[in-house]
PDB file of C-alpha atoms and ligand atoms in Angstrom:
ATOM      1  CA  UNK A  25       0.000   0.000   0.000  1.00 95.00           C
ATOM      2  CA  UNK A  26       1.472   3.353  -1.049  1.00 97.00           C
ATOM      3  CA  UNK A  27      -0.227   6.216   0.722  1.00 97.00           C
ATOM      4  CA  UNK A  28       0.024   9.933   1.345  1.00 98.00           C
ATOM      5  CA  UNK A  29      -1.555  11.505   4.443  1.00 97.00           C
ATOM      6  CA  UNK A  30      -2.648  15.074   3.850  1.00 97.00           C
ATOM      7  CA  UNK A  31      -3.922  17.542   6.451  1.00 94.00           C
ATOM      8  CA  UNK A  32      -2.936  20.635   8.400  1.00 93.00           C
ATOM      9  CA  UNK A  33      -0.633  20.470  11.431  1.00 90.00           C
ATOM     10  CA  UNK A  34      -2.427  18.709  14.295  1.00 87.00           C
ATOM     11  CA  UNK A  35      -4.973  16.967  12.049  1.00 92.00           C
ATOM     12  CA  UNK A  36      -3.832  13.582  13.358  1.00 90.00           C
ATOM     13  CA  UNK A  37      -1.588  12.455  10.488  1.00 93.00           C
ATOM     14  CA  UNK A  38       1.012  10.964  12.835  1.00 90.00           C
ATOM     15  CA  UNK A  39      -1.623   9.120  14.876  1.00 90.00           C
ATOM     16  CA  UNK A  40      -3.301   7.633  11.822  1.00 95.00           C
ATOM     17  CA  UNK A  41       0.048   6.812  10.234  1.00 95.00           C
ATOM     18  CA  UNK A  42       0.975   4.755  13.322  1.00 92.00           C
ATOM     19  CA  UNK A  43      -2.189   2.695  12.870  1.00 93.00           C
ATOM     20  CA  UNK A  44      -1.525   2.174   9.161  1.00 95.00           C
ATOM     21  CA  UNK A  45       2.074   1.110   9.888  1.00 96.00           C
ATOM     22  CA  UNK A  46       0.736  -1.761  12.033  1.00 94.00           C
ATOM     23  CA  UNK A  47      -2.086  -2.684   9.703  1.00 94.00           C
ATOM     24  CA  UNK A  48       0.025  -2.935   6.535  1.00 95.00           C
ATOM     25  CA  UNK A  49       3.529  -3.507   7.977  1.00 96.00           C
ATOM     26  CA  UNK A  50       4.939  -0.646   5.925  1.00 97.00           C
ATOM     27  CA  UNK A  51       7.117   2.266   7.089  1.00 97.00           C
ATOM     28  CA  UNK A  52       5.919   5.740   7.976  1.00 97.00           C
ATOM     29  CA  UNK A  53       7.980   8.419   6.255  1.00 97.00           C
ATOM     30  CA  UNK A  54       7.588  11.631   8.215  1.00 95.00           C
ATOM     31  CA  UNK A  55       9.628  14.495   6.775  1.00 96.00           C
ATOM     32  CA  UNK A  56       8.996  16.453   9.999  1.00 94.00           C
ATOM     33  CA  UNK A  57      10.557  13.633  12.100  1.00 93.00           C
ATOM     34  CA  UNK A  58      13.480  13.276   9.668  1.00 96.00           C
ATOM     35  CA  UNK A  59      14.139  17.006   9.780  1.00 97.00           C
ATOM     36  CA  UNK A  60      13.906  17.113  13.605  1.00 94.00           C
ATOM     37  CA  UNK A  61      16.447  14.266  13.804  1.00 95.00           C
ATOM     38  CA  UNK A  62      18.756  16.242  11.494  1.00 96.00           C
ATOM     39  CA  UNK A  63      18.283  19.379  13.622  1.00 96.00           C
ATOM     40  CA  UNK A  64      19.101  17.597  16.887  1.00 93.00           C
ATOM     41  CA  UNK A  65      22.096  15.870  15.252  1.00 96.00           C
ATOM     42  CA  UNK A  66      23.249  19.281  13.943  1.00 96.00           C
ATOM     43  CA  UNK A  67      23.890  17.858  10.476  1.00 96.00           C
ATOM     44  CA  UNK A  68      24.430  20.415   7.667  1.00 94.00           C
ATOM     45  CA  UNK A  69      20.844  19.807   6.524  1.00 93.00           C
ATOM     46  CA  UNK A  70      19.559  20.204  10.103  1.00 95.00           C
ATOM     47  CA  UNK A  71      21.401  23.478  10.550  1.00 95.00           C
ATOM     48  CA  UNK A  72      19.877  24.755   7.296  1.00 93.00           C
ATOM     49  CA  UNK A  73      16.354  23.544   8.179  1.00 96.00           C
ATOM     50  CA  UNK A  74      16.177  24.782  11.792  1.00 96.00           C
ATOM     51  CA  UNK A  75      15.486  28.460  11.059  1.00 95.00           C
ATOM     52  CA  UNK A  76      12.596  27.636   8.715  1.00 96.00           C
ATOM     53  CA  UNK A  77      11.094  25.142  11.153  1.00 95.00           C
ATOM     54  CA  UNK A  78      11.316  27.400  14.207  1.00 91.00           C
ATOM     55  CA  UNK A  79       9.609  30.175  12.238  1.00 90.00           C
ATOM     56  CA  UNK A  80       6.792  27.850  11.091  1.00 91.00           C
ATOM     57  CA  UNK A  81       7.905  28.136   7.455  1.00 95.00           C
ATOM     58  CA  UNK A  82       8.421  25.310   5.005  1.00 97.00           C
ATOM     59  CA  UNK A  83      11.944  24.025   4.451  1.00 97.00           C
ATOM     60  CA  UNK A  84      12.942  24.574   0.770  1.00 97.00           C
ATOM     61  CA  UNK A  85      11.508  22.010  -1.642  1.00 97.00           C
ATOM     62  CA  UNK A  86      14.886  20.734  -2.869  1.00 95.00           C
ATOM     63  CA  UNK A  87      15.890  19.723   0.689  1.00 95.00           C
ATOM     64  CA  UNK A  88      12.793  17.649   1.451  1.00 97.00           C
ATOM     65  CA  UNK A  89      12.489  16.260  -2.074  1.00 97.00           C
ATOM     66  CA  UNK A  90      16.064  14.969  -1.735  1.00 95.00           C
ATOM     67  CA  UNK A  91      15.501  13.216   1.602  1.00 95.00           C
ATOM     68  CA  UNK A  92      12.260  11.581   0.479  1.00 97.00           C
ATOM     69  CA  UNK A  93      13.828  10.445  -2.801  1.00 96.00           C
ATOM     70  CA  UNK A  94      16.635   8.696  -0.905  1.00 95.00           C
ATOM     71  CA  UNK A  95      14.257   7.210   1.660  1.00 96.00           C
ATOM     72  CA  UNK A  96      11.914   5.726  -0.969  1.00 97.00           C
ATOM     73  CA  UNK A  97      14.818   3.801  -2.483  1.00 95.00           C
ATOM     74  CA  UNK A  98      15.426   1.890   0.747  1.00 96.00           C
ATOM     75  CA  UNK A  99      14.494  -1.745   0.830  1.00 95.00           C
ATOM     76  CA  UNK A 100      11.767  -1.457   3.497  1.00 96.00           C
ATOM     77  CA  UNK A 101       9.745   0.732   1.109  1.00 96.00           C
ATOM     78  CA  UNK A 102       9.599  -2.028  -1.517  1.00 93.00           C
ATOM     79  CA  UNK A 103       6.057  -3.119  -0.630  1.00 92.00           C
ATOM     80  CA  UNK A 104       4.706   0.250   0.398  1.00 96.00           C
ATOM     81  CA  UNK A 105       4.983   3.330   2.571  1.00 98.00           C
ATOM     82  CA  UNK A 106       2.973   6.065   4.256  1.00 97.00           C
ATOM     83  CA  UNK A 107       4.112   9.583   3.498  1.00 97.00           C
ATOM     84  CA  UNK A 108       3.248  11.812   6.461  1.00 96.00           C
ATOM     85  CA  UNK A 109       3.852  15.534   5.920  1.00 95.00           C
ATOM     86  CA  UNK A 110       5.086  15.177   2.346  1.00 98.00           C
ATOM     87  CA  UNK A 111       4.291  16.480  -0.223  1.00 98.00           C
ATOM     88  CA  UNK A 112       3.411  19.936   1.109  1.00 98.00           C
ATOM     89  CA  UNK A 113       3.679  21.990  -2.101  1.00 98.00           C
ATOM     90  CA  UNK A 114       2.738  21.409  -5.744  1.00 98.00           C
ATOM     91  CA  UNK A 115       6.435  21.228  -6.812  1.00 98.00           C
ATOM     92  CA  UNK A 116       6.972  18.530  -4.128  1.00 98.00           C
ATOM     93  CA  UNK A 117       3.972  16.592  -5.477  1.00 98.00           C
ATOM     94  CA  UNK A 118       5.364  16.865  -9.022  1.00 98.00           C
ATOM     95  CA  UNK A 119       8.776  15.650  -7.810  1.00 98.00           C
ATOM     96  CA  UNK A 120       7.149  12.724  -5.992  1.00 98.00           C
ATOM     97  CA  UNK A 121       5.316  11.735  -9.157  1.00 97.00           C
ATOM     98  CA  UNK A 122       8.627  11.636 -11.051  1.00 97.00           C
ATOM     99  CA  UNK A 123      10.384   9.684  -8.289  1.00 96.00           C
ATOM    100  CA  UNK A 124       7.655   7.076  -8.289  1.00 97.00           C
ATOM    101  CA  UNK A 125       7.813   6.729 -12.075  1.00 96.00           C
ATOM    102  CA  UNK A 126      11.584   6.116 -11.739  1.00 95.00           C
ATOM    103  CA  UNK A 127      10.839   3.421  -9.160  1.00 94.00           C
ATOM    104  CA  UNK A 128       7.976   1.958 -11.263  1.00 94.00           C
ATOM    105  CA  UNK A 129       5.539   2.649  -8.442  1.00 95.00           C
ATOM    106  CA  UNK A 130       2.212   4.424  -8.154  1.00 95.00           C
ATOM    107  CA  UNK A 131       0.308   5.891  -5.227  1.00 97.00           C
ATOM    108  CA  UNK A 132      -2.770   3.913  -4.159  1.00 96.00           C
ATOM    109  CA  UNK A 133      -4.474   6.778  -2.358  1.00 97.00           C
ATOM    110  CA  UNK A 134      -4.092  10.192  -0.765  1.00 98.00           C
ATOM    111  CA  UNK A 135      -5.991  10.424   2.517  1.00 97.00           C
ATOM    112  CA  UNK A 136      -7.054  13.944   3.408  1.00 97.00           C
ATOM    113  CA  UNK A 137      -7.983  14.560   7.061  1.00 95.00           C
ATOM    114  CA  UNK A 138     -10.637  17.293   7.075  1.00 92.00           C
ATOM    115  CA  UNK A 139     -10.529  19.309  10.283  1.00 91.00           C
ATOM    116  CA  UNK A 140     -11.728  22.527  11.877  1.00 86.00           C
ATOM    117  CA  UNK A 141      -8.696  24.821  12.019  1.00 79.00           C
ATOM    118  CA  UNK A 142      -9.690  26.576  15.302  1.00 77.00           C
ATOM    119  CA  UNK A 143      -9.815  23.383  17.304  1.00 82.00           C
ATOM    120  CA  UNK A 144      -6.400  22.439  15.931  1.00 86.00           C
ATOM    121  CA  UNK A 145      -4.756  25.261  17.863  1.00 87.00           C
ATOM    122  CA  UNK A 146      -6.019  23.652  21.113  1.00 85.00           C
ATOM    123  CA  UNK A 147      -4.826  20.233  19.947  1.00 84.00           C
ATOM    124  CA  UNK A 148      -1.363  21.521  19.114  1.00 88.00           C
ATOM    125  CA  UNK A 149      -0.700  23.780  22.116  1.00 91.00           C
ATOM    126  CA  UNK A 150      -1.525  20.825  24.435  1.00 92.00           C
ATOM    127  CA  UNK A 151       0.780  18.350  22.688  1.00 91.00           C
ATOM    128  CA  UNK A 152       3.693  16.933  24.687  1.00 95.00           C
ATOM    129  CA  UNK A 153       6.070  14.043  24.128  1.00 94.00           C
ATOM    130  CA  UNK A 154       8.565  12.192  26.284  1.00 96.00           C
ATOM    131  CA  UNK A 155      12.120  13.376  25.720  1.00 94.00           C
ATOM    132  CA  UNK A 156      13.389   9.840  26.446  1.00 95.00           C
ATOM    133  CA  UNK A 157      11.005   7.291  24.849  1.00 95.00           C
ATOM    134  CA  UNK A 158       9.023   9.591  22.511  1.00 91.00           C
ATOM    135  CA  UNK A 159       5.554   8.602  23.797  1.00 93.00           C
ATOM    136  CA  UNK A 160       2.987  11.296  22.991  1.00 91.00           C
ATOM    137  CA  UNK A 161       0.506  12.894  25.437  1.00 94.00           C
ATOM    138  CA  UNK A 162      -2.011  15.719  25.386  1.00 92.00           C
ATOM    139  CA  UNK A 163      -2.513  17.934  28.425  1.00 93.00           C
ATOM    140  CA  UNK A 164      -6.313  17.912  27.962  1.00 90.00           C
ATOM    141  CA  UNK A 165      -7.212  14.835  25.890  1.00 87.00           C
ATOM    142  CA  UNK A 166      -4.595  12.316  27.047  1.00 91.00           C
ATOM    143  CA  UNK A 167      -2.866  13.738  30.144  1.00 96.00           C
ATOM    144  CA  UNK A 168       0.052  11.997  31.867  1.00 97.00           C
ATOM    145  CA  UNK A 169      -0.535  10.531  35.364  1.00 97.00           C
ATOM    146  CA  UNK A 170       2.044  12.851  36.904  1.00 96.00           C
ATOM    147  CA  UNK A 171       2.572  16.433  35.735  1.00 95.00           C
ATOM    148  CA  UNK A 172       5.398  16.730  33.227  1.00 96.00           C
ATOM    149  CA  UNK A 173       6.453  13.041  33.516  1.00 97.00           C
ATOM    150  CA  UNK A 174       6.070  10.156  31.074  1.00 97.00           C
ATOM    151  CA  UNK A 175       3.766   7.323  32.274  1.00 97.00           C
ATOM    152  CA  UNK A 176       5.958   4.727  30.595  1.00 96.00           C
ATOM    153  CA  UNK A 177       9.527   5.676  31.567  1.00 97.00           C
ATOM    154  CA  UNK A 178       9.185   8.758  33.860  1.00 97.00           C
ATOM    155  CA  UNK A 179      11.141  10.810  31.310  1.00 97.00           C
ATOM    156  CA  UNK A 180      10.560  14.545  31.114  1.00 97.00           C
ATOM    157  CA  UNK A 181       7.729  15.665  28.817  1.00 97.00           C
ATOM    158  CA  UNK A 182       8.645  18.264  26.211  1.00 95.00           C
ATOM    159  CA  UNK A 183       6.773  20.612  23.916  1.00 93.00           C
ATOM    160  CA  UNK A 184       7.877  20.992  20.304  1.00 87.00           C
ATOM    161  CA  UNK A 185       9.494  24.368  19.646  1.00 83.00           C
ATOM    162  CA  UNK A 186       7.022  25.009  16.816  1.00 86.00           C
ATOM    163  CA  UNK A 187       3.919  24.176  18.893  1.00 88.00           C
ATOM    164  CA  UNK A 188       3.749  27.699  20.402  1.00 87.00           C
ATOM    165  CA  UNK A 189       0.511  29.503  19.480  1.00 86.00           C
ATOM    166  CA  UNK A 190       2.071  32.183  17.260  1.00 88.00           C
ATOM    167  CA  UNK A 191       4.081  29.640  15.274  1.00 89.00           C
ATOM    168  CA  UNK A 192       1.029  27.376  14.992  1.00 89.00           C
ATOM    169  CA  UNK A 193      -0.986  30.202  13.396  1.00 88.00           C
ATOM    170  CA  UNK A 194       1.873  30.762  10.945  1.00 91.00           C
ATOM    171  CA  UNK A 195       1.973  27.039  10.100  1.00 91.00           C
ATOM    172  CA  UNK A 196      -1.804  27.069   9.466  1.00 91.00           C
ATOM    173  CA  UNK A 197      -1.450  30.050   7.096  1.00 92.00           C
ATOM    174  CA  UNK A 198       1.383  28.282   5.280  1.00 94.00           C
ATOM    175  CA  UNK A 199      -0.821  25.176   5.000  1.00 94.00           C
ATOM    176  CA  UNK A 200      -3.630  27.177   3.408  1.00 93.00           C
ATOM    177  CA  UNK A 201      -1.372  28.908   0.925  1.00 96.00           C
ATOM    178  CA  UNK A 202       0.958  26.109  -0.076  1.00 97.00           C
ATOM    179  CA  UNK A 203      -0.455  22.708   0.883  1.00 96.00           C
ATOM    180  CA  UNK A 204      -4.264  22.977   0.578  1.00 95.00           C
ATOM    181  CA  UNK A 205      -4.018  23.204  -3.269  1.00 97.00           C
ATOM    182  CA  UNK A 206      -2.820  19.583  -3.178  1.00 98.00           C
ATOM    183  CA  UNK A 207      -6.365  18.469  -2.305  1.00 97.00           C
ATOM    184  CA  UNK A 208      -7.507  19.515  -5.788  1.00 97.00           C
ATOM    185  CA  UNK A 209      -4.284  18.216  -7.330  1.00 98.00           C
ATOM    186  CA  UNK A 210      -4.966  14.718  -6.006  1.00 98.00           C
ATOM    187  CA  UNK A 211      -8.748  14.919  -6.496  1.00 97.00           C
ATOM    188  CA  UNK A 212      -8.118  15.532 -10.180  1.00 97.00           C
ATOM    189  CA  UNK A 213      -5.737  12.575 -10.224  1.00 97.00           C
ATOM    190  CA  UNK A 214      -8.574  10.418  -8.819  1.00 96.00           C
ATOM    191  CA  UNK A 215      -6.562   9.572  -5.704  1.00 97.00           C
ATOM    192  CA  UNK A 216      -8.155  11.710  -2.976  1.00 97.00           C
ATOM    193  CA  UNK A 217     -10.029  10.093  -0.093  1.00 96.00           C
ATOM    194  CA  UNK A 218     -11.465  12.751   2.245  1.00 96.00           C
ATOM    195  CA  UNK A 219     -12.263  11.648   5.811  1.00 96.00           C
ATOM    196  CA  UNK A 220     -13.718  13.523   8.778  1.00 94.00           C
ATOM    197  CA  UNK A 221     -10.632  14.171  10.881  1.00 93.00           C
ATOM    198  CA  UNK A 222     -12.678  15.680  13.732  1.00 91.00           C
ATOM    199  CA  UNK A 223     -14.205  12.292  14.631  1.00 92.00           C
ATOM    200  CA  UNK A 224     -12.803  10.033  17.404  1.00 90.00           C
ATOM    201  CA  UNK A 225      -9.411   8.527  16.582  1.00 91.00           C
ATOM    202  CA  UNK A 226     -10.866   5.020  16.143  1.00 94.00           C
ATOM    203  CA  UNK A 227     -13.666   6.302  13.937  1.00 95.00           C
ATOM    204  CA  UNK A 228     -11.152   8.124  11.715  1.00 96.00           C
ATOM    205  CA  UNK A 229      -9.246   4.819  11.463  1.00 95.00           C
ATOM    206  CA  UNK A 230     -12.423   3.001  10.443  1.00 95.00           C
ATOM    207  CA  UNK A 231     -13.243   5.607   7.786  1.00 95.00           C
ATOM    208  CA  UNK A 232      -9.750   5.259   6.324  1.00 96.00           C
ATOM    209  CA  UNK A 233      -9.777   1.458   6.296  1.00 96.00           C
ATOM    210  CA  UNK A 234     -13.265   1.328   4.780  1.00 95.00           C
ATOM    211  CA  UNK A 235     -12.258   3.784   2.075  1.00 94.00           C
ATOM    212  CA  UNK A 236      -9.232   1.604   1.346  1.00 93.00           C
ATOM    213  CA  UNK A 237     -11.618  -1.368   1.439  1.00 87.00           C
ATOM    214  CA  UNK A 238      -9.575  -3.355   3.917  1.00 79.00           C
ATOM    215  CA  UNK A 239     -11.577  -2.865   7.160  1.00 63.00           C
TER     216      UNK A 239
HETATM  217  P1  LIG B  17       5.584  18.379  10.806  1.00 58.32           P
HETATM  218  O1  LIG B  17       6.179  17.562  11.912  1.00 58.32           O
HETATM  219  O2  LIG B  17       5.146  17.551   9.641  1.00 58.32           O
HETATM  220  O3  LIG B  17       4.497  19.305  11.299  1.00 58.32           O
HETATM  221  O4  LIG B  17       6.763  19.303  10.239  1.00 58.32           O
HETATM  222  C1  LIG B  17       7.423  20.236  11.070  1.00 58.32           C
HETATM  223  C2  LIG B  17       8.136  21.268  10.220  1.00 58.32           C
HETATM  224  O5  LIG B  17       9.113  20.617   9.384  1.00 58.32           O
HETATM  225  C3  LIG B  17       7.260  22.040   9.252  1.00 58.32           C
HETATM  226  O6  LIG B  17       6.612  23.158   9.857  1.00 58.32           O
HETATM  227  C4  LIG B  17       8.281  22.473   8.202  1.00 58.32           C
HETATM  228  O7  LIG B  17       9.087  23.542   8.665  1.00 58.32           O
HETATM  229  C5  LIG B  17       9.171  21.243   8.106  1.00 58.32           C
HETATM  230  N1  LIG B  17       8.664  20.279   7.103  1.00 58.32           N
HETATM  231  C6  LIG B  17       8.188  19.018   7.310  1.00 58.32           C
HETATM  232  N2  LIG B  17       7.825  18.450   6.160  1.00 58.32           N
HETATM  233  C7  LIG B  17       8.059  19.359   5.190  1.00 58.32           C
HETATM  234  C8  LIG B  17       7.850  19.388   3.778  1.00 58.32           C
HETATM  235  N3  LIG B  17       7.320  18.337   3.122  1.00 58.32           N
HETATM  236  N4  LIG B  17       8.213  20.508   3.103  1.00 58.32           N
HETATM  237  C9  LIG B  17       8.767  21.571   3.719  1.00 58.32           C
HETATM  238  N5  LIG B  17       8.959  21.630   5.056  1.00 58.32           N
HETATM  239  C10 LIG B  17       8.606  20.542   5.783  1.00 58.32           C
END
């Protein structure tokens, strides 16, 4: 199964991708995670990307196109993959199309998580994750047992640098300008599956699996 997950920041792409990883035994390719790893490792790419990410801007197309191109060639992507957070611009979508042609592959579907932007700000400002094991929490919807501590390993919970309200609003504006046009792009290609991303997590899962006809 070769899938793209489309939706604004906080729409639940990462959560749904985790479910699809288990269901289909295929890797999740999150450009946001790959870039954050590069930033914390202070690689040349990470150093270049950090300023854009902290400001809520998109990292230049050629940087992300390059990392996805390399990643798709790896052996674990042979039977499928879930792209989470890529493509985010029309040029990225065009580059993906070319990469897949080179690899003799085609997308099966693009899942668009439809959400109400205002409630996303609440979702994002409450997001926390464990600095040690990476487990995610939400201060309101999935709070940890003890304030600021991970339930699994007692590690310290952290907030992403770009989950501050001002940066979130910037990321939403960027989504509208640069990423939302991809809904039409993929609708015209006959690949778009739109699901109600405001429903309960399990109901969103069901909608996706039914649309893929594998529930
Ligand atoms: P995410 O974790 O997907 O919300 O991504 C966090 C940040 O990484 C974004 O706000 C961008 O700065 C950068 N980023 C992730 N994916 C892309 C992409 N496909 N194109 C450009 N920038 C990206």
